[in-house]
Amino acid sequence: PPVPAASLPPAREPPPAALTEDQKRALTFIVRGRAQAQQGNIAAARLFYQRAAEADLAEGALALAATYDPAELAAMGVAGVLPDIALARRWYEKARDLGAREAEERLRRLSSR
């Protein structure tokens, strides 16, 4: 089932001038990932988010981590997708290292599981 757009993490990238050319191109992966997630296709969304995260976009890493985080999957109303706390932690750590402020809180929440 489609995921409500309000359940998806908001985009919080730095201003485009602060991005490298590769990162500017990778922003489209976040957009495409969101479209897939909204359609309920989390597996495809993960692929797009991973490409954005590998281009060092904090929002890509944060969105990818959310697709593995059991609490975020539940908040999105996603069923039939297996969470993976280790992968969620890995990508939240990368998001934090790239400057995503909310990643630290999500890491704390994961640690309490």
C-alpha positions as protocol buffer text, in pm:
chain_id: "A"
residue {
  index: 1
  type: PRO
  ca { x: 0 y: 0 z: 0 }
}
residue {
  index: 2
  type: PRO
  ca { x: 115 y: 357 z: -62 }
}
residue {
  index: 3
  type: VAL
  ca { x: 292 y: 536 z: 221 }
}
residue {
  index: 4
  type: PRO
  ca { x: 148 y: 877 z: 315 }
}
residue {
  index: 5
  type: ALA
  ca { x: 390 y: 1151 z: 212 }
}
residue {
  index: 6
  type: ALA
  ca { x: 363 y: 1304 z: 560 }
}
residue {
  index: 7
  type: SER
  ca { x: 523 y: 987 z: 704 }
}
residue {
  index: 8
  type: LEU
  ca { x: 838 y: 1021 z: 496 }
}
residue {
  index: 9
  type: PRO
  ca { x: 1138 y: 1208 z: 635 }
}
residue {
  index: 10
  type: PRO
  ca { x: 1140 y: 1571 z: 522 }
}
residue {
  index: 11
  type: ALA
  ca { x: 1411 y: 1686 z: 284 }
}
residue {
  index: 12
  type: ARG
  ca { x: 1676 y: 1889 z: 465 }
}
residue {
  index: 13
  type: GLU
  ca { x: 1970 y: 1916 z: 230 }
}
residue {
  index: 14
  type: PRO
  ca { x: 2216 y: 2203 z: 242 }
}
residue {
  index: 15
  type: PRO
  ca { x: 2159 y: 2482 z: -8 }
}
residue {
  index: 16
  type: PRO
  ca { x: 2243 y: 2367 z: -362 }
}
residue {
  index: 17
  type: ALA
  ca { x: 2546 y: 2598 z: -376 }
}
residue {
  index: 18
  type: ALA
  ca { x: 2708 y: 2395 z: -94 }
}
residue {
  index: 19
  type: LEU
  ca { x: 2672 y: 2068 z: -286 }
}
residue {
  index: 20
  type: THR
  ca { x: 2922 y: 1914 z: -523 }
}
residue {
  index: 21
  type: GLU
  ca { x: 2812 y: 1848 z: -880 }
}
residue {
  index: 22
  type: ASP
  ca { x: 2782 y: 1475 z: -800 }
}
residue {
  index: 23
  type: GLN
  ca { x: 2565 y: 1553 z: -499 }
}
residue {
  index: 24
  type: LYS
  ca { x: 2342 y: 1783 z: -702 }
}
residue {
  index: 25
  type: ARG
  ca { x: 2289 y: 1499 z: -950 }
}
residue {
  index: 26
  type: ALA
  ca { x: 2228 y: 1256 z: -662 }
}
residue {
  index: 27
  type: LEU
  ca { x: 1942 y: 1472 z: -528 }
}
residue {
  index: 28
  type: THR
  ca { x: 1726 y: 1312 z: -797 }
}
residue {
  index: 29
  type: PHE
  ca { x: 1780 y: 976 z: -622 }
}
residue {
  index: 30
  type: ILE
  ca { x: 1613 y: 1111 z: -310 }
}
residue {
  index: 31
  type: VAL
  ca { x: 1317 y: 1233 z: -513 }
}
residue {
  index: 32
  type: ARG
  ca { x: 1290 y: 900 z: -692 }
}
residue {
  index: 33
  type: GLY
  ca { x: 1326 y: 712 z: -363 }
}
residue {
  index: 34
  type: ARG
  ca { x: 1042 y: 912 z: -210 }
}
residue {
  index: 35
  type: ALA
  ca { x: 821 y: 837 z: -509 }
}
residue {
  index: 36
  type: GLN
  ca { x: 889 y: 465 z: -469 }
}
residue {
  index: 37
  type: ALA
  ca { x: 830 y: 478 z: -93 }
}
residue {
  index: 38
  type: GLN
  ca { x: 500 y: 661 z: -144 }
}
residue {
  index: 39
  type: GLN
  ca { x: 394 y: 377 z: -373 }
}
residue {
  index: 40
  type: GLY
  ca { x: 488 y: 126 z: -104 }
}
residue {
  index: 41
  type: ASN
  ca { x: 791 y: -5 z: -295 }
}
residue {
  index: 42
  type: ILE
  ca { x: 1043 y: 11 z: -11 }
}
residue {
  index: 43
  type: ALA
  ca { x: 1293 y: -220 z: -187 }
}
residue {
  index: 44
  type: ALA
  ca { x: 1322 y: 21 z: -481 }
}
residue {
  index: 45
  type: ALA
  ca { x: 1326 y: 323 z: -249 }
}
residue {
  index: 46
  type: ARG
  ca { x: 1620 y: 169 z: -64 }
}
residue {
  index: 47
  type: LEU
  ca { x: 1820 y: 145 z: -387 }
}
residue {
  index: 48
  type: PHE
  ca { x: 1767 y: 512 z: -468 }
}
residue {
  index: 49
  type: TYR
  ca { x: 1834 y: 627 z: -112 }
}
residue {
  index: 50
  type: GLN
  ca { x: 2152 y: 422 z: -100 }
}
residue {
  index: 51
  type: ARG
  ca { x: 2283 y: 590 z: -414 }
}
residue {
  index: 52
  type: ALA
  ca { x: 2214 y: 929 z: -258 }
}
residue {
  index: 53
  type: ALA
  ca { x: 2379 y: 823 z: 69 }
}
residue {
  index: 54
  type: GLU
  ca { x: 2685 y: 697 z: -117 }
}
residue {
  index: 55
  type: ALA
  ca { x: 2710 y: 1041 z: -276 }
}
residue {
  index: 56
  type: ASP
  ca { x: 2738 y: 1177 z: 81 }
}
residue {
  index: 57
  type: LEU
  ca { x: 2391 y: 1326 z: 100 }
}
residue {
  index: 58
  type: ALA
  ca { x: 2278 y: 1321 z: 463 }
}
residue {
  index: 59
  type: GLU
  ca { x: 1912 y: 1305 z: 362 }
}
residue {
  index: 60
  type: GLY
  ca { x: 1977 y: 995 z: 154 }
}
residue {
  index: 61
  type: ALA
  ca { x: 2145 y: 819 z: 447 }
}
residue {
  index: 62
  type: LEU
  ca { x: 1868 y: 928 z: 685 }
}
residue {
  index: 63
  type: ALA
  ca { x: 1593 y: 812 z: 450 }
}
residue {
  index: 64
  type: LEU
  ca { x: 1771 y: 482 z: 387 }
}
residue {
  index: 65
  type: ALA
  ca { x: 1814 y: 420 z: 759 }
}
residue {
  index: 66
  type: ALA
  ca { x: 1443 y: 486 z: 812 }
}
residue {
  index: 67
  type: THR
  ca { x: 1357 y: 205 z: 570 }
}
residue {
  index: 68
  type: TYR
  ca { x: 1537 y: -38 z: 805 }
}
residue {
  index: 69
  type: ASP
  ca { x: 1421 y: 116 z: 1135 }
}
residue {
  index: 70
  type: PRO
  ca { x: 1126 y: -75 z: 1285 }
}
residue {
  index: 71
  type: ALA
  ca { x: 979 y: 239 z: 1446 }
}
residue {
  index: 72
  type: GLU
  ca { x: 999 y: 440 z: 1123 }
}
residue {
  index: 73
  type: LEU
  ca { x: 852 y: 155 z: 917 }
}
residue {
  index: 74
  type: ALA
  ca { x: 563 y: 135 z: 1164 }
}
residue {
  index: 75
  type: ALA
  ca { x: 514 y: 513 z: 1145 }
}
residue {
  index: 76
  type: MET
  ca { x: 499 y: 486 z: 767 }
}
residue {
  index: 77
  type: GLY
  ca { x: 241 y: 209 z: 797 }
}
residue {
  index: 78
  type: VAL
  ca { x: 458 y: -28 z: 596 }
}
residue {
  index: 79
  type: ALA
  ca { x: 378 y: -397 z: 622 }
}
residue {
  index: 80
  type: GLY
  ca { x: 573 y: -691 z: 487 }
}
residue {
  index: 81
  type: VAL
  ca { x: 912 y: -517 z: 495 }
}
residue {
  index: 82
  type: LEU
  ca { x: 1170 y: -660 z: 731 }
}
residue {
  index: 83
  type: PRO
  ca { x: 1346 y: -411 z: 957 }
}
residue {
  index: 84
  type: ASP
  ca { x: 1718 y: -447 z: 1020 }
}
residue {
  index: 85
  type: ILE
  ca { x: 1843 y: -262 z: 1326 }
}
residue {
  index: 86
  type: ALA
  ca { x: 2211 y: -311 z: 1236 }
}
residue {
  index: 87
  type: LEU
  ca { x: 2162 y: -155 z: 892 }
}
residue {
  index: 88
  type: ALA
  ca { x: 1944 y: 121 z: 1037 }
}
residue {
  index: 89
  type: ARG
  ca { x: 2221 y: 200 z: 1285 }
}
residue {
  index: 90
  type: ARG
  ca { x: 2489 y: 198 z: 1011 }
}
residue {
  index: 91
  type: TRP
  ca { x: 2300 y: 444 z: 791 }
}
residue {
  index: 92
  type: TYR
  ca { x: 2192 y: 666 z: 1082 }
}
residue {
  index: 93
  type: GLU
  ca { x: 2559 y: 690 z: 1182 }
}
residue {
  index: 94
  type: LYS
  ca { x: 2649 y: 795 z: 829 }
}
residue {
  index: 95
  type: ALA
  ca { x: 2363 y: 1047 z: 827 }
}
residue {
  index: 96
  type: ARG
  ca { x: 2485 y: 1187 z: 1160 }
}
residue {
  index: 97
  type: ASP
  ca { x: 2841 y: 1208 z: 1028 }
}
residue {
  index: 98
  type: LEU
  ca { x: 2707 y: 1398 z: 726 }
}
residue {
  index: 99
  type: GLY
  ca { x: 2524 y: 1645 z: 948 }
}
residue {
  index: 100
  type: ALA
  ca { x: 2169 y: 1512 z: 989 }
}
residue {
  index: 101
  type: ARG
  ca { x: 2071 y: 1632 z: 1337 }
}
residue {
  index: 102
  type: GLU
  ca { x: 1778 y: 1394 z: 1385 }
}
residue {
  index: 103
  type: ALA
  ca { x: 2001 y: 1092 z: 1324 }
}
residue {
  index: 104
  type: GLU
  ca { x: 2141 y: 1113 z: 1678 }
}
residue {
  index: 105
  type: GLU
  ca { x: 1794 y: 1087 z: 1834 }
}
residue {
  index: 106
  type: ARG
  ca { x: 1706 y: 794 z: 1612 }
}
residue {
  index: 107
  type: LEU
  ca { x: 2030 y: 621 z: 1711 }
}
residue {
  index: 108
  type: ARG
  ca { x: 1940 y: 667 z: 2079 }
}
residue {
  index: 109
  type: ARG
  ca { x: 1598 y: 520 z: 2014 }
}
residue {
  index: 110
  type: LEU
  ca { x: 1751 y: 221 z: 1835 }
}
residue {
  index: 111
  type: SER
  ca { x: 1989 y: 163 z: 2126 }
}
residue {
  index: 112
  type: SER
  ca { x: 1694 y: 129 z: 2361 }
}
residue {
  index: 113
  type: ARG
  ca { x: 1564 y: -171 z: 2164 }
}
